[in-house]
Short mmCIF file of C-alpha atoms and ligand atoms in Angstrom, two decimals:
data_model
loop_
_atom_site.label_atom_id
_atom_site.label_comp_id
_atom_site.label_asym_id
_atom_site.label_seq_id
_atom_site.Cartn_x
_atom_site.Cartn_y
_atom_site.Cartn_z
CA MET A 679 -38.48 -9.85 -17.15
CA THR A 680 -35.68 -8.20 -19.92
CA LYS A 681 -32.06 -8.41 -18.99
CA GLU A 682 -31.81 -5.74 -18.06
CA ASN A 683 -34.08 -4.74 -15.34
CA SER A 684 -32.97 -8.49 -13.69
CA LEU A 685 -31.17 -9.35 -10.76
CA CYS A 686 -27.27 -8.93 -10.97
CA ASP A 687 -25.48 -12.71 -12.15
CA ILE A 688 -22.43 -11.55 -9.43
CA GLY A 689 -21.51 -8.35 -7.10
CA PHE A 690 -18.19 -6.64 -7.67
CA ILE A 691 -16.41 -4.58 -4.26
CA GLY A 692 -13.28 -2.37 -5.22
CA LEU A 693 -12.92 -1.01 -8.02
CA GLY A 694 -9.29 0.16 -8.20
CA VAL A 695 -7.40 -0.69 -11.61
CA MET A 696 -7.43 -5.07 -11.08
CA GLY A 697 -11.39 -4.67 -9.76
CA LYS A 698 -12.57 -2.84 -12.45
CA ASN A 699 -10.96 -4.59 -15.03
CA LEU A 700 -11.95 -8.03 -13.82
CA THR A 701 -15.22 -6.53 -13.53
CA LEU A 702 -15.12 -5.78 -17.44
CA ASN A 703 -13.33 -8.92 -17.98
CA LEU A 704 -16.77 -10.74 -16.20
CA ALA A 705 -18.77 -8.03 -18.01
CA ASP A 706 -17.33 -9.72 -21.39
CA ASN A 707 -17.58 -12.95 -20.80
CA GLY A 708 -21.40 -12.64 -20.57
CA TYR A 709 -22.04 -11.54 -16.64
CA LYS A 710 -24.21 -9.39 -15.56
CA ILE A 711 -22.10 -7.47 -12.52
CA ALA A 712 -23.85 -5.26 -9.73
CA CYS A 713 -20.44 -2.91 -8.71
CA PHE A 714 -19.95 -0.95 -4.86
CA ASP A 715 -16.92 0.94 -4.17
CA LEU A 716 -16.95 3.73 -1.60
CA ASP A 717 -15.06 5.58 -3.84
CA GLN A 718 -17.92 7.33 -5.97
CA SER A 719 -15.48 8.42 -8.88
CA LYS A 720 -14.66 4.80 -9.54
CA ILE A 721 -18.05 4.04 -10.06
CA ASP A 722 -18.57 6.71 -12.37
CA ALA A 723 -15.55 5.54 -14.34
CA ILE A 724 -16.37 1.77 -14.77
CA ILE A 725 -20.09 2.66 -15.70
CA GLN A 726 -18.42 5.02 -18.00
CA GLN A 727 -16.35 2.44 -19.62
CA ASP A 728 -19.10 0.09 -19.85
CA ASN A 729 -20.93 3.05 -21.82
CA GLU A 730 -18.68 2.95 -24.62
CA GLU A 731 -17.88 -0.19 -24.57
CA ARG A 732 -20.69 -2.68 -24.47
CA GLY A 733 -22.11 -0.71 -28.47
CA ASP A 734 -26.06 -1.40 -28.19
CA GLN A 735 -26.06 -4.31 -26.04
CA PRO A 736 -27.67 -3.48 -22.49
CA ALA A 737 -25.96 -2.24 -19.69
CA ARG A 738 -23.48 -4.84 -17.84
CA VAL A 739 -22.38 -3.28 -15.04
CA VAL A 740 -24.71 -1.69 -12.72
CA ALA A 741 -24.07 0.84 -10.33
CA CYS A 742 -25.07 0.25 -6.01
CA ARG A 743 -24.57 2.74 -3.47
CA SER A 744 -24.45 1.01 -0.80
CA TYR A 745 -24.04 -2.49 0.79
CA THR A 746 -27.07 -3.28 1.15
CA GLU A 747 -28.28 -2.00 -2.18
CA LEU A 748 -25.47 -4.54 -3.57
CA LEU A 749 -26.93 -7.49 -1.82
CA ASN A 750 -30.26 -6.89 -3.10
CA LYS A 751 -29.55 -6.53 -6.55
CA LEU A 752 -28.05 -9.61 -6.47
CA SER A 753 -29.86 -13.94 -7.35
CA THR A 754 -29.30 -15.60 -3.93
CA PRO A 755 -27.40 -18.05 -3.09
CA ARG A 756 -25.10 -14.76 -3.51
CA LEU A 757 -21.49 -14.41 -5.62
CA ILE A 758 -19.55 -11.43 -4.27
CA ILE A 759 -15.93 -10.64 -5.31
CA LEU A 760 -13.83 -8.89 -3.65
CA SER A 761 -10.81 -6.80 -5.10
CA VAL A 762 -9.94 -4.29 -2.18
CA PRO A 763 -5.92 -3.94 -0.34
CA ALA A 764 -5.18 -7.25 1.48
CA GLY A 765 -5.35 -7.04 5.54
CA GLU A 766 -7.62 -4.83 7.08
CA PRO A 767 -10.03 -4.38 3.99
CA VAL A 768 -11.59 -7.11 3.57
CA ASP A 769 -12.57 -6.85 7.07
CA HIS A 770 -13.87 -4.18 6.96
CA VAL A 771 -15.92 -5.01 4.06
CA SER A 772 -17.10 -8.54 5.39
CA ARG A 773 -18.27 -6.85 8.76
CA HIS A 774 -19.74 -4.27 6.83
CA LEU A 775 -21.95 -7.17 4.41
CA ILE A 776 -22.35 -9.22 7.27
CA ASP A 777 -24.17 -6.02 8.89
CA ALA A 778 -26.28 -5.73 5.34
CA GLY A 779 -27.79 -9.13 6.25
CA ILE A 780 -25.47 -11.02 3.86
CA GLY A 781 -26.90 -14.59 3.79
CA ALA A 782 -25.09 -18.16 5.62
CA ASP A 783 -25.34 -19.49 1.54
CA ASP A 784 -23.61 -16.51 -0.20
CA ILE A 785 -19.96 -16.83 -0.97
CA VAL A 786 -17.99 -14.07 -0.81
CA VAL A 787 -14.16 -14.13 -2.89
CA ASP A 788 -10.95 -12.57 -1.92
CA THR A 789 -9.19 -11.85 -4.73
CA GLY A 790 -6.26 -9.70 -3.03
CA ASN A 791 -2.77 -10.48 -2.56
CA SER A 792 -3.37 -12.03 0.76
CA LEU A 793 -1.58 -13.33 3.45
CA TRP A 794 -2.88 -17.30 3.16
CA THR A 795 -2.97 -17.51 6.94
CA ASP A 796 -5.45 -14.25 6.90
CA SER A 797 -7.42 -16.39 3.78
CA LEU A 798 -7.41 -18.94 6.80
CA GLU A 799 -7.80 -17.53 9.71
CA ARG A 800 -11.28 -15.85 7.59
CA GLU A 801 -12.71 -18.97 6.62
CA ALA A 802 -13.71 -19.88 10.17
CA ARG A 803 -14.28 -16.59 11.30
CA TYR A 804 -17.33 -16.08 8.64
CA LYS A 805 -18.33 -19.45 9.06
CA GLY A 806 -21.92 -19.02 9.53
CA LYS A 807 -22.20 -15.71 8.05
CA PHE A 808 -21.09 -16.36 4.93
CA ILE A 809 -19.11 -18.76 3.04
CA PHE A 810 -15.50 -16.97 2.88
CA PHE A 811 -13.49 -18.10 -0.21
CA SER A 812 -9.63 -17.15 -1.71
CA THR A 813 -8.91 -16.57 -5.28
CA ALA A 814 -5.60 -15.19 -5.64
CA VAL A 815 -5.38 -13.70 -9.03
CA SER A 816 -1.70 -13.29 -11.05
CA GLY A 817 -1.09 -10.91 -14.17
CA GLY A 818 -1.12 -7.25 -13.28
CA GLU A 819 -3.71 -5.15 -14.93
CA VAL A 820 -3.64 -6.45 -18.29
CA GLY A 821 -4.47 -10.25 -16.91
CA ALA A 822 -7.17 -8.91 -15.20
CA ARG A 823 -9.03 -7.24 -18.03
CA PHE A 824 -8.10 -9.95 -20.40
CA GLY A 825 -6.96 -13.35 -18.26
CA PRO A 826 -5.72 -13.66 -15.58
CA SER A 827 -3.74 -17.20 -13.48
CA LEU A 828 -6.44 -17.88 -10.75
CA MET A 829 -5.35 -19.62 -7.87
CA PRO A 830 -8.60 -20.64 -6.23
CA SER A 831 -9.25 -22.10 -2.79
CA GLY A 832 -11.77 -22.90 -0.26
CA ASP A 833 -14.66 -24.70 0.25
CA PRO A 834 -15.01 -27.27 -2.14
CA TYR A 835 -19.28 -26.59 -2.46
CA ALA A 836 -18.13 -22.36 -3.16
CA TRP A 837 -15.82 -23.87 -5.53
CA THR A 838 -19.05 -25.93 -7.78
CA ARG A 839 -20.56 -22.25 -8.10
CA ILE A 840 -17.23 -20.48 -8.57
CA GLU A 841 -15.64 -22.76 -11.28
CA PRO A 842 -17.34 -21.72 -14.62
CA VAL A 843 -17.15 -18.08 -13.54
CA TRP A 844 -13.33 -17.83 -12.67
CA LYS A 845 -12.83 -20.96 -16.51
CA ALA A 846 -14.73 -18.29 -18.69
CA VAL A 847 -12.34 -15.21 -17.39
CA ALA A 848 -9.20 -17.19 -16.59
CA ALA A 849 -6.29 -16.81 -19.42
CA LYS A 850 -6.08 -19.97 -21.92
CA VAL A 851 -3.79 -22.05 -23.25
CA ASP A 852 -3.50 -23.67 -26.51
CA PRO A 853 -3.20 -27.55 -25.31
CA GLN A 854 -1.42 -28.64 -28.59
CA THR A 855 1.70 -26.36 -27.93
CA GLY A 856 0.88 -24.86 -24.21
CA LYS A 857 1.03 -21.32 -25.39
CA PRO A 858 -0.75 -18.83 -24.79
CA ILE A 859 -4.00 -18.32 -27.01
CA GLU A 860 -4.32 -13.62 -26.49
CA SER A 861 -6.99 -11.73 -26.98
CA PHE A 862 -6.71 -8.19 -26.20
CA THR A 863 -9.67 -6.56 -27.42
CA PRO A 864 -12.36 -5.53 -25.27
CA GLY A 865 -15.59 -7.70 -26.25
CA LYS A 866 -14.25 -11.03 -27.69
CA PRO A 867 -12.80 -12.72 -24.61
CA VAL A 868 -11.11 -16.47 -25.64
CA LYS A 869 -13.25 -18.98 -25.57
CA GLU A 870 -11.05 -21.54 -26.36
CA GLY A 871 -8.22 -23.32 -25.16
CA GLU A 872 -7.22 -24.75 -21.70
CA PRO A 873 -8.36 -22.19 -18.84
CA CYS A 874 -5.56 -21.24 -16.20
CA ALA A 875 -7.87 -21.54 -13.49
CA THR A 876 -7.59 -25.11 -10.71
CA TYR A 877 -8.72 -25.39 -7.84
CA ILE A 878 -5.92 -25.36 -6.01
CA GLY A 879 -6.58 -26.98 -2.21
CA PRO A 880 -8.29 -26.21 1.06
CA VAL A 881 -8.69 -22.72 1.65
CA GLY A 882 -4.79 -20.73 2.36
CA ALA A 883 -3.41 -23.16 -0.28
CA GLY A 884 -4.43 -20.66 -3.03
CA HIS A 885 -3.13 -17.85 -2.09
CA TYR A 886 0.22 -19.93 -0.60
CA VAL A 887 1.07 -21.18 -3.77
CA LYS A 888 0.42 -17.08 -5.06
CA MET A 889 2.74 -15.95 -2.11
CA VAL A 890 5.25 -18.79 -3.73
CA HIS A 891 4.85 -17.26 -7.40
CA ASN A 892 5.91 -14.14 -6.02
CA GLY A 893 8.52 -15.15 -4.38
CA ILE A 894 9.02 -16.92 -7.75
CA GLU A 895 8.76 -13.82 -9.88
CA TYR A 896 11.04 -11.68 -7.48
CA ALA A 897 14.01 -14.33 -8.23
CA ASP A 898 13.51 -14.50 -11.76
CA MET A 899 13.27 -10.63 -12.18
CA GLN A 900 16.26 -10.64 -10.63
CA LEU A 901 18.40 -12.96 -12.30
CA ILE A 902 17.80 -10.62 -15.27
CA CYS A 903 18.99 -7.57 -14.10
CA GLU A 904 21.97 -9.18 -12.73
CA ALA A 905 22.36 -10.02 -16.89
CA TYR A 906 21.46 -6.35 -17.06
CA GLN A 907 24.01 -5.14 -15.08
CA ILE A 908 26.88 -7.38 -15.97
CA MET A 909 26.54 -6.34 -19.66
CA ARG A 910 25.92 -2.95 -18.72
CA ASP A 911 28.69 -2.39 -16.21
CA GLY A 912 31.59 -5.38 -16.72
CA LEU A 913 30.93 -5.56 -21.08
CA ALA A 914 29.95 -1.65 -21.20
CA MET A 915 26.91 -2.56 -23.51
CA GLU A 916 23.97 0.30 -24.02
CA PRO A 917 20.82 0.24 -22.70
CA ALA A 918 19.48 -0.79 -26.44
CA GLU A 919 22.39 -3.18 -27.16
CA ILE A 920 20.98 -4.75 -23.88
CA ALA A 921 17.63 -4.95 -24.97
CA ALA A 922 18.27 -6.08 -28.72
CA THR A 923 20.32 -9.58 -26.77
CA PHE A 924 17.01 -9.58 -24.50
CA ARG A 925 15.20 -10.26 -27.80
CA ALA A 926 16.81 -12.67 -29.04
CA TRP A 927 17.01 -14.93 -25.75
CA ASN A 928 13.01 -14.61 -25.96
CA GLN A 929 13.43 -16.59 -28.79
CA GLY A 930 14.71 -19.45 -27.07
CA LEU A 931 14.73 -21.19 -24.02
CA LEU A 932 15.13 -17.83 -21.90
CA ASN A 933 10.88 -16.91 -23.54
CA SER A 934 9.06 -15.28 -21.49
CA TYR A 935 7.38 -12.37 -20.59
CA LEU A 936 9.43 -10.75 -17.95
CA ILE A 937 12.19 -10.69 -20.76
CA GLU A 938 9.65 -9.36 -22.85
CA ILE A 939 9.33 -6.52 -20.88
CA SER A 940 12.79 -6.17 -19.42
CA ALA A 941 13.94 -5.69 -23.56
CA GLU A 942 10.55 -3.15 -23.78
CA VAL A 943 12.25 -1.37 -20.27
CA LEU A 944 15.65 -0.78 -21.94
CA GLU A 945 14.07 0.75 -25.20
CA MET A 946 12.53 2.82 -23.85
CA GLN A 947 14.17 6.73 -23.66
CA ASP A 948 12.97 8.96 -21.35
CA ALA A 949 10.34 12.33 -22.77
CA GLU A 950 12.49 14.73 -20.45
CA THR A 951 16.17 14.19 -21.19
CA GLY A 952 16.29 12.20 -24.61
CA LYS A 953 18.44 9.46 -22.88
CA ALA A 954 17.37 5.73 -22.01
CA LEU A 955 14.75 5.85 -19.54
CA VAL A 956 16.37 3.02 -17.65
CA ASP A 957 19.75 5.64 -17.24
CA VAL A 958 16.99 8.02 -14.99
CA ILE A 959 15.26 5.43 -13.07
CA LEU A 960 16.74 5.54 -9.26
CA ASP A 961 17.76 1.96 -8.71
CA ARG A 962 16.21 1.85 -5.37
CA ALA A 963 13.90 -1.42 -5.18
CA GLY A 964 10.29 -1.20 -3.97
CA GLN A 965 8.11 -4.25 -2.27
CA LYS A 966 5.20 -4.80 -0.97
CA GLY A 967 5.47 -7.85 0.62
CA THR A 968 5.63 -11.55 -1.15
CA GLY A 969 8.80 -11.55 -1.83
CA LEU A 970 9.43 -11.11 2.03
CA TRP A 971 6.70 -13.78 2.88
CA THR A 972 8.01 -16.45 0.95
CA ALA A 973 11.03 -16.43 2.42
CA VAL A 974 9.30 -15.83 5.48
CA GLY A 975 7.78 -19.15 4.00
CA ALA A 976 10.99 -21.00 3.35
CA LEU A 977 12.37 -20.16 6.92
CA GLN A 978 9.83 -21.46 8.58
CA VAL A 979 9.16 -24.92 6.87
CA GLY A 980 13.12 -25.06 6.57
CA SER A 981 13.01 -25.08 2.48
CA PRO A 982 16.58 -23.66 1.13
CA ALA A 983 14.80 -21.04 -1.09
CA GLN A 984 18.46 -19.34 -1.41
CA THR A 985 17.97 -17.53 -4.79
CA ILE A 986 14.10 -16.15 -3.84
CA THR A 987 15.86 -14.58 -0.19
CA GLN A 988 18.47 -13.75 -2.38
CA ALA A 989 16.33 -11.65 -4.55
CA VAL A 990 14.52 -9.89 -1.68
CA PHE A 991 17.75 -8.89 0.27
CA ALA A 992 19.34 -7.50 -3.37
CA ARG A 993 16.00 -5.31 -2.47
CA SER A 994 17.08 -4.45 0.27
CA ILE A 995 20.24 -3.49 -0.45
CA SER A 996 19.51 -1.71 -3.25
CA SER A 997 17.52 0.39 -1.12
CA LEU A 998 20.10 1.52 1.20
CA LYS A 999 21.27 3.46 -1.42
CA LYS A 1000 23.28 6.56 0.36
CA GLU A 1001 24.40 4.26 2.51
CA ARG A 1002 26.19 2.30 -1.11
CA VAL A 1003 27.16 5.64 -2.44
CA ALA A 1004 28.57 6.85 0.65
CA ALA A 1005 30.85 3.52 0.35
CA SER A 1006 31.74 3.47 -3.14
CA GLN A 1007 33.90 6.39 -2.49
CA ILE A 1008 35.76 4.29 0.94
CA LEU A 1009 35.87 0.34 -0.26
CA SER A 1010 37.69 -0.91 -3.48
CA GLY A 1011 36.84 -3.77 -5.89
CA PRO A 1012 39.20 -5.14 -8.63
CA GLU A 1013 40.22 -3.25 -11.67
CA ARG A 1014 38.03 -3.91 -14.96
CA SER A 1015 39.68 -4.56 -18.23
CA SER A 1016 38.11 -3.93 -21.78
CA LEU A 1017 37.14 -7.18 -23.96
CA ASN A 1018 38.19 -7.58 -27.10
CA ASP A 1019 34.95 -8.85 -29.26
CA ALA A 1020 35.26 -12.28 -29.06
CA ASP A 1021 35.54 -12.18 -25.39
CA LYS A 1022 32.69 -10.18 -25.43
CA GLN A 1023 30.50 -12.59 -27.07
CA ALA A 1024 31.68 -15.37 -25.31
CA ALA A 1025 30.83 -13.60 -21.84
CA ILE A 1026 27.45 -12.63 -23.37
CA GLU A 1027 26.54 -16.40 -24.23
CA ALA A 1028 27.52 -17.26 -20.71
CA LEU A 1029 25.50 -15.21 -19.40
CA HIS A 1030 22.14 -16.42 -21.21
CA ASP A 1031 22.85 -19.97 -20.08
CA ALA A 1032 24.15 -18.76 -16.20
CA LEU A 1033 20.61 -16.34 -16.10
CA TYR A 1034 18.74 -20.15 -17.68
CA CYS A 1035 20.39 -22.66 -15.09
CA SER A 1036 19.60 -20.06 -11.86
CA LYS A 1037 16.39 -20.31 -13.40
CA ILE A 1038 15.84 -23.10 -13.29
CA CYS A 1039 17.20 -23.56 -9.44
CA ALA A 1040 14.64 -20.36 -8.75
CA TYR A 1041 11.74 -22.45 -9.97
CA ALA A 1042 12.71 -25.90 -8.09
CA GLN A 1043 13.42 -23.61 -5.12
CA GLY A 1044 9.82 -23.22 -5.28
CA PHE A 1045 8.19 -25.96 -6.09
CA GLN A 1046 10.08 -27.55 -3.33
CA LEU A 1047 8.76 -25.31 -1.21
CA MET A 1048 5.44 -25.42 -1.89
CA ASP A 1049 6.14 -29.22 -1.85
CA MET A 1050 7.43 -28.72 2.07
CA ALA A 1051 4.59 -26.77 2.65
CA SER A 1052 1.71 -28.75 0.80
CA LYS A 1053 3.16 -31.74 3.35
CA GLU A 1054 3.11 -29.32 6.51
CA GLN A 1055 -0.44 -28.83 5.51
CA GLY A 1056 -2.12 -31.59 4.38
CA TRP A 1057 -2.69 -29.87 0.96
CA LYS A 1058 -1.83 -31.90 -1.95
CA LEU A 1059 -0.97 -29.59 -4.55
CA ASP A 1060 -1.60 -30.84 -7.70
CA PHE A 1061 1.98 -29.34 -8.81
CA ALA A 1062 1.68 -30.27 -12.46
CA GLY A 1063 -2.02 -28.41 -11.97
CA ILE A 1064 0.45 -25.52 -10.53
CA ALA A 1065 2.78 -25.21 -13.87
CA LYS A 1066 -0.67 -25.34 -16.18
CA ILE A 1067 -1.97 -22.65 -14.95
CA TRP A 1068 1.15 -20.70 -14.69
CA ARG A 1069 2.04 -20.95 -18.46
CA ALA A 1070 -0.04 -17.79 -19.41
CA GLY A 1071 -1.50 -15.06 -17.44
CA CYS A 1072 0.45 -14.35 -15.09
CA ILE A 1073 3.52 -12.22 -14.65
CA ILE A 1074 6.31 -15.33 -14.39
CA ARG A 1075 4.13 -17.19 -18.12
CA ALA A 1076 7.10 -18.27 -19.87
CA SER A 1077 7.56 -21.59 -22.59
CA PHE A 1078 9.62 -23.01 -19.68
CA LEU A 1079 6.54 -23.33 -17.45
CA GLN A 1080 5.67 -26.35 -20.25
CA SER A 1081 8.77 -27.83 -19.70
CA ILE A 1082 7.79 -27.95 -15.78
CA THR A 1083 4.10 -28.84 -16.62
CA GLU A 1084 5.81 -31.82 -18.51
CA ALA A 1085 8.05 -32.56 -15.52
CA TYR A 1086 5.40 -33.45 -13.27
CA GLU A 1087 2.84 -35.09 -15.71
CA GLN A 1088 5.94 -37.57 -16.20
CA ASN A 1089 6.46 -37.92 -12.29
CA GLU A 1090 3.72 -36.29 -9.51
CA SER A 1091 5.66 -37.05 -6.82
CA LEU A 1092 9.13 -35.74 -7.95
CA THR A 1093 11.29 -35.17 -5.32
CA ASN A 1094 13.14 -31.88 -6.74
CA LEU A 1095 12.79 -30.20 -10.53
CA LEU A 1096 16.54 -30.32 -10.56
CA LEU A 1097 16.47 -34.55 -10.76
CA ALA A 1098 13.37 -33.94 -13.96
CA PRO A 1099 15.27 -35.96 -16.65
CA TYR A 1100 15.16 -33.22 -18.70
CA PHE A 1101 16.15 -30.15 -16.64
CA ALA A 1102 18.71 -33.05 -15.04
CA GLU A 1103 20.43 -32.72 -18.79
CA GLN A 1104 20.04 -29.43 -19.45
CA ILE A 1105 21.92 -28.09 -16.57
CA THR A 1106 24.05 -30.61 -17.63
CA LYS A 1107 24.70 -29.08 -21.03
CA TYR A 1108 25.25 -25.49 -19.69
CA GLN A 1109 26.66 -25.06 -16.00
CA GLY A 1110 30.43 -24.66 -17.81
CA ASN A 1111 29.00 -20.97 -18.77
CA TRP A 1112 26.69 -21.06 -15.82
CA ARG A 1113 30.25 -21.19 -13.59
CA ARG A 1114 31.89 -19.27 -16.01
CA ALA A 1115 29.81 -16.15 -15.92
CA ILE A 1116 29.79 -16.10 -11.77
CA ALA A 1117 33.80 -16.03 -12.09
CA ASN A 1118 33.65 -13.21 -14.78
CA ALA A 1119 31.42 -10.99 -12.65
CA THR A 1120 33.17 -11.40 -9.28
CA LEU A 1121 36.15 -11.24 -10.90
CA MET A 1122 34.74 -8.25 -12.27
CA GLY A 1123 33.84 -7.35 -8.72
CA ILE A 1124 30.14 -7.22 -10.21
CA PRO A 1125 27.43 -8.71 -7.71
CA CYS A 1126 25.53 -11.69 -8.55
CA GLY A 1127 23.98 -12.63 -5.59
CA GLY A 1128 21.13 -14.67 -7.53
CA PHE A 1129 23.23 -16.58 -9.87
CA SER A 1130 25.74 -17.95 -7.46
CA SER A 1131 23.06 -18.38 -4.84
CA ALA A 1132 21.32 -20.36 -7.33
CA LEU A 1133 24.57 -22.30 -8.27
CA ASN A 1134 25.27 -22.61 -4.52
CA TYR A 1135 21.83 -24.56 -4.49
CA TYR A 1136 22.86 -26.85 -7.24
CA ASP A 1137 26.40 -27.50 -5.51
CA SER A 1138 24.48 -27.96 -2.21
CA TYR A 1139 21.90 -30.24 -3.59
CA ARG A 1140 23.82 -32.56 -5.69
CA SER A 1141 26.56 -33.18 -2.34
CA GLU A 1142 26.23 -36.93 -1.17
CA THR A 1143 28.31 -34.56 2.15
CA LEU A 1144 28.16 -31.53 3.42
CA PRO A 1145 30.37 -30.03 5.82
CA ALA A 1146 27.96 -29.79 8.72
CA ASN A 1147 29.13 -33.28 10.35
CA LEU A 1148 31.97 -30.64 11.52
CA LEU A 1149 29.12 -28.40 12.43
CA GLN A 1150 27.18 -31.60 14.36
CA GLY A 1151 30.32 -31.68 16.04
CA GLN A 1152 30.63 -27.74 17.17
CA ARG A 1153 27.36 -27.95 18.27
CA ASP A 1154 28.12 -31.09 20.38
CA TYR A 1155 31.23 -29.28 21.86
CA PHE A 1156 29.91 -26.09 23.41
CA GLY A 1157 26.19 -27.40 24.27
CA ALA A 1158 26.25 -31.20 24.28
CA HIS A 1159 23.17 -31.42 21.21
CA THR A 1160 24.31 -34.29 20.44
CA TYR A 1161 25.04 -35.98 16.80
CA GLU A 1162 24.06 -38.21 14.50
CA ARG A 1163 26.32 -41.49 12.96
CA THR A 1164 26.70 -42.80 9.93
CA ASP A 1165 27.19 -46.05 10.90
CA LYS A 1166 24.16 -46.43 13.89
CA PRO A 1167 20.86 -46.07 13.28
CA GLU A 1168 19.00 -43.23 11.47
CA GLY A 1169 17.66 -40.41 15.02
CA LYS A 1170 20.33 -42.44 17.85
CA LYS A 1171 21.84 -39.22 19.15
CA PHE A 1172 25.54 -39.96 20.54
CA HIS A 1173 27.99 -37.28 22.80
CA VAL A 1174 31.06 -36.98 23.62
CA GLU A 1175 32.63 -35.64 26.92
CA TRP A 1176 34.76 -33.27 24.49
CA SER A 1177 38.69 -32.96 26.55
CA VAL A 1178 40.46 -30.88 24.44
CA PRO A 1179 44.22 -30.01 25.95
CA GLY A 1180 44.97 -26.58 27.01
CA ARG A 1181 40.68 -25.60 27.15
CA PRO A 1182 39.83 -25.04 30.81
CA GLN A 1183 38.21 -27.74 32.22
CA VAL A 1184 34.82 -26.62 33.49
CA ALA A 1185 32.43 -28.73 35.53
CA ILE A 1186 28.75 -28.32 34.49
CA LYS A 1187 26.15 -29.74 36.63
CA ARG A 1188 23.44 -31.23 34.30
C1 6PG B 699 0.96 -10.51 -10.12
C2 6PG B 699 1.89 -9.64 -9.40
C3 6PG B 699 1.88 -8.78 -8.22
C4 6PG B 699 2.57 -7.97 -7.45
C5 6PG B 699 2.67 -7.17 -7.95
C6 6PG B 699 3.99 -6.09 -7.02
O1 6PG B 699 1.42 -11.67 -9.94
O2 6PG B 699 0.42 -10.10 -10.69
O3 6PG B 699 3.28 -10.56 -9.15
O4 6PG B 699 0.63 -9.78 -7.69
O5 6PG B 699 2.24 -7.90 -6.18
O6 6PG B 699 3.58 -6.78 -9.19
O7 6PG B 699 5.04 -6.93 -6.47
P1 6PG B 699 5.87 -6.04 -5.42
O8 6PG B 699 5.61 -4.83 -5.73
O9 6PG B 699 6.68 -7.02 -4.96
O10 6PG B 699 7.26 -6.03 -6.79
#
């Protein structure tokens, strides 16, 4: 039997932008794919693209008209990948696959931006019907097509089956330099290098790690936006000049995909008005929810991820556009004075350092959150491994991730990234400018909640004492909530019968 007539290696359901590109990436890596989507036009589109890209090779993608046909076209035990919207659609497809006769040994991999607890529930729900496995994907449409970062988790047996597939399609990193090895040519996938796909742990762990990736992504983006606003409004710089500044920053410590695309966004002209496009884009941020989930997750485990949470709030306040416009007519801020060239240069340098130090804190918060969740869930996350697979393919890819990888490789039980000798030194070196940039923005009345929440995190984390002693006193005063003492063993609780002159004494029966 020729390969053309043989059964397919993988089934793929959901041919939206991410699904189509991931399917073509699998095809480039030699897998024959049976594909299905409820929307026939999406099936037609991928078949057409495969025809255009495969040259005189046999068809790599086979169209199916139903779930049953898809199951019949696959070798067993089957491997089926889903790229459908998170939430109910994953269960909708799962139910149809059960009705169509999927087997207990078949594997279904969810690659959507699913909530990690949904993945946990699904593994239990579909036990005995099929093996539910999850893989979180980062990298947007280009990543899906030419190499994403993949965060797989679930049944270890299923992983043995999926591992070679994910390692083939994932982004690759040069092991010597830690830098991405990229190819954006259809049919010519990168074969060499370290794949950005590693087994994260039991089901749920992969989507949790991706959720935190997105929380860090929110913080990273917000910090860049704050640097932009200070340059635009405080230093009166034009978008092109800010783009040039970002391009210069991209050559050094801040080298990252997000800095690179920010420069490109700032350079884009609006075809209609001829203005910089950024000046006509409405300043109201959207969000699909993963940043919010991270913030909620941080609050739930009690992890102080204030820069990530602040980035979500920054999107919320941006969305109150009408209220802000009205308030701008009523509420006043400080007068802004113009700067001479030397002061402007110094302010730009301070912003660079503020962005760098804040970024270190945002990542420290993300890794601290994963550490606390890992302990709570018993996942035993490998942080060097996670930093490694974020070095290429994903949205937060940056040279900086190599330094994080090294920090965790040097000390796998590192309590906080800030304590790694390299990062402790970096912050010591750059914190003067970080503080100056925040002070300048504050004096100019320009919001910089990302920068200042990060500095707050740093200053709180390095403080031997915080005012929580007074807070405990307050709690004990009004609610008899008790407190611990500095001179007595930890865990021993004390309470005082507060009797304050002038305060009405109310008898309370306990
Ligand atoms: C990725 C991104 C992606 C993200 C979208 C939208 O890693 O590829 O994180 O998964 O969900 O870019 O995010 P928001 O709409 O919430 O900004």
